[in-house]
Amino acid sequence: MTSMTRSPNDPMRVIVIGGGAAGMMAAIAAADAGAEVTLFERNDRVGKKLRITGKGRCNVTNDCDLNEFLTNVPTNPRFLYTALARFSTADTKEFFEAEGVALKTERGKRVFPVSDRAGDIVSAMERACLNRGVHIVHKKVQNMLVENGSVLGVTTADGDVYADSVIVCTGGKSYSMTGSDGDGYRFAKAAGHTVTLLGPSLVPLVAEGNLCASMQGLSLKNVNLRVIEVATGKAVFEDFGEMLFTHFGLTGPLVLSASAHLLDIMPGKYEVRIDLKPALDEKTLDNRILADFEKYRNRDLINALDDLLPQKMIAPFVDLCCIDPRKKVHSVTREERERMVHTLKAMTVPIRGFRPLNEAIVTRGGVAVKEIQPKTMRSKLVSGLYFAGEIIDVDAYTGGFNLQIAFSTAVLAGTSAAYGE
Ligand SMILES: Cc1cc2nc3c(=O)[nH]c(=O)nc-3n(C[C@H](O)[C@H](O)[C@H](O)COP(=O)(O)OP(=O)(O)OC[C@H]3O[C@@H](n4cnc5c(N)ncnc54)[C@H](O)[C@@H]3O)c2cc1C
């Protein structure tokens, strides 16, 4: 058991709760600044969530400048200004390359390890911790010790451990099997902090009706997806890329990104419109259909669309167009063709809501930023207490922004904790 007080000449003792992206980076920064660091991770391995990021490839940051970065943070971007200026996306790249992980930049300035292995990012961070003498303890923290407005340490099943500072890096509340099940929010609340309403962001969308279920498993590349607010007819999101139909609705990169733009979601509020042929205008598309009809002159409509659509989509598509699937193509009317063109350019899926928080890539909400000092990540309420990573009420779009937020807030928290700032 550690003692409650430190001799003046001894290094600062810093406890980090959570061995994820933020926790390991905070431990590294605190150790670099001369602190004696103990990191508690409840799993028997660090970085469990990190290992599944970017579909196992880990989109570790985004190679953009600070201003562009902040446009990708819908919640509390200004709070992050100092953290991102102090430890930038370039610093993240430099850190990993110095730790022996070669990086590459892909479409949308997304940065990945050349190996395409998220495990390489985790190993580099764990190695960096161990090389700096960070003591990694695989134990769950049960509570934080807070007395008279100061943090004293943490409690584990083996007893109390004392420190000069504690950095809470327990992550959000999604994919809880990775270890981030919301413990940190409990610690923060017990210490007097406000935790804003938690919800999912970057999450699949549940659709009304059974259109999506009828195309379950079908993935589309190179489509244009718009989300329309039904009441105003305004597009609140539009982008080009990949998506997937599932038994409940829609998922895939485009859909996850779209979800971060939907506020106060409720049945009937939004609909998704998918342009299945974004490269073709309506006239060209109509000519294309006519050419297919000529080619398959004597076939039923249902058997004449193989060149136009993926097999799984043909029957639902014809149904959406309200055309008899057994109609011979030569008798399909101009109005019916117009409906086909319209459906190809704007296949409409009414949205009922989000999938549950546990299926979200990030948690929206968290420890209120007005109670955290943005220049240090120090609590404004409890001395010696710091926060970093997803536990804070910030979240960003896809593209490596969320991990960068974890790293930047962690470096600030780790350094400040080590210097007692
Ligand atoms: C499927 C998926 C893919 C993603 N892909 C990307 C991507 O490619 N790029 C990107 O930028 N972001 C991505 N994200 C988001 C990103 O992973 C998170 O924003 C980031 O991991 C947050 O880091 P963190 O350290 O705050 O939390 P976490 O990485 O969740 O780490 C928290 C750690 O704290 C530990 N912990 C919790 N409670 C306790 C306790 N009581 N005691 C001890 N330990 C505890 C947990 O076990 C966990 O290891 C993805 C998320 C998911 C779910």
PDB file of N, CA and C in Angstrom, residues 55 60 71 146 157 319 379:
ATOM      1  N   LYS A  55     -11.971  -0.993 -38.110  1.00  0.00           N
ATOM      2  CA  LYS A  55     -12.129  -2.399 -38.556  1.00  0.00           C
ATOM      3  C   LYS A  55     -10.828  -3.170 -38.381  1.00  0.00           C
ATOM      4  N   VAL A  60      -5.724   6.175 -36.894  1.00  0.00           N
ATOM      5  CA  VAL A  60      -5.097   6.698 -35.677  1.00  0.00           C
ATOM      6  C   VAL A  60      -5.190   8.224 -35.533  1.00  0.00           C
ATOM      7  N   THR A  71     -13.702  21.631 -37.337  1.00  0.00           N
ATOM      8  CA  THR A  71     -14.977  21.541 -38.068  1.00  0.00           C
ATOM      9  C   THR A  71     -15.524  20.109 -38.044  1.00  0.00           C
ATOM     10  N   VAL A 146     -11.797  10.759  -2.612  1.00  0.00           N
ATOM     11  CA  VAL A 146     -11.835  12.225  -2.653  1.00  0.00           C
ATOM     12  C   VAL A 146     -12.196  12.719  -1.261  1.00  0.00           C
ATOM     13  N   ALA A 157      -9.901  -3.817  -5.363  1.00  0.00           N
ATOM     14  CA  ALA A 157     -10.300  -4.942  -4.501  1.00  0.00           C
ATOM     15  C   ALA A 157      -9.213  -5.227  -3.466  1.00  0.00           C
ATOM     16  N   ASP A 319     -40.893  -3.453 -56.310  1.00  0.00           N
ATOM     17  CA  ASP A 319     -42.005  -3.257 -55.381  1.00  0.00           C
ATOM     18  C   ASP A 319     -42.129  -1.772 -54.994  1.00  0.00           C
ATOM     19  N   SER A 379      -9.732  19.158 -13.201  1.00  0.00           N
ATOM     20  CA  SER A 379     -11.073  19.436 -12.684  1.00  0.00           C
ATOM     21  C   SER A 379     -11.089  20.813 -12.036  1.00  0.00           C
TER      22      SER A 379
END
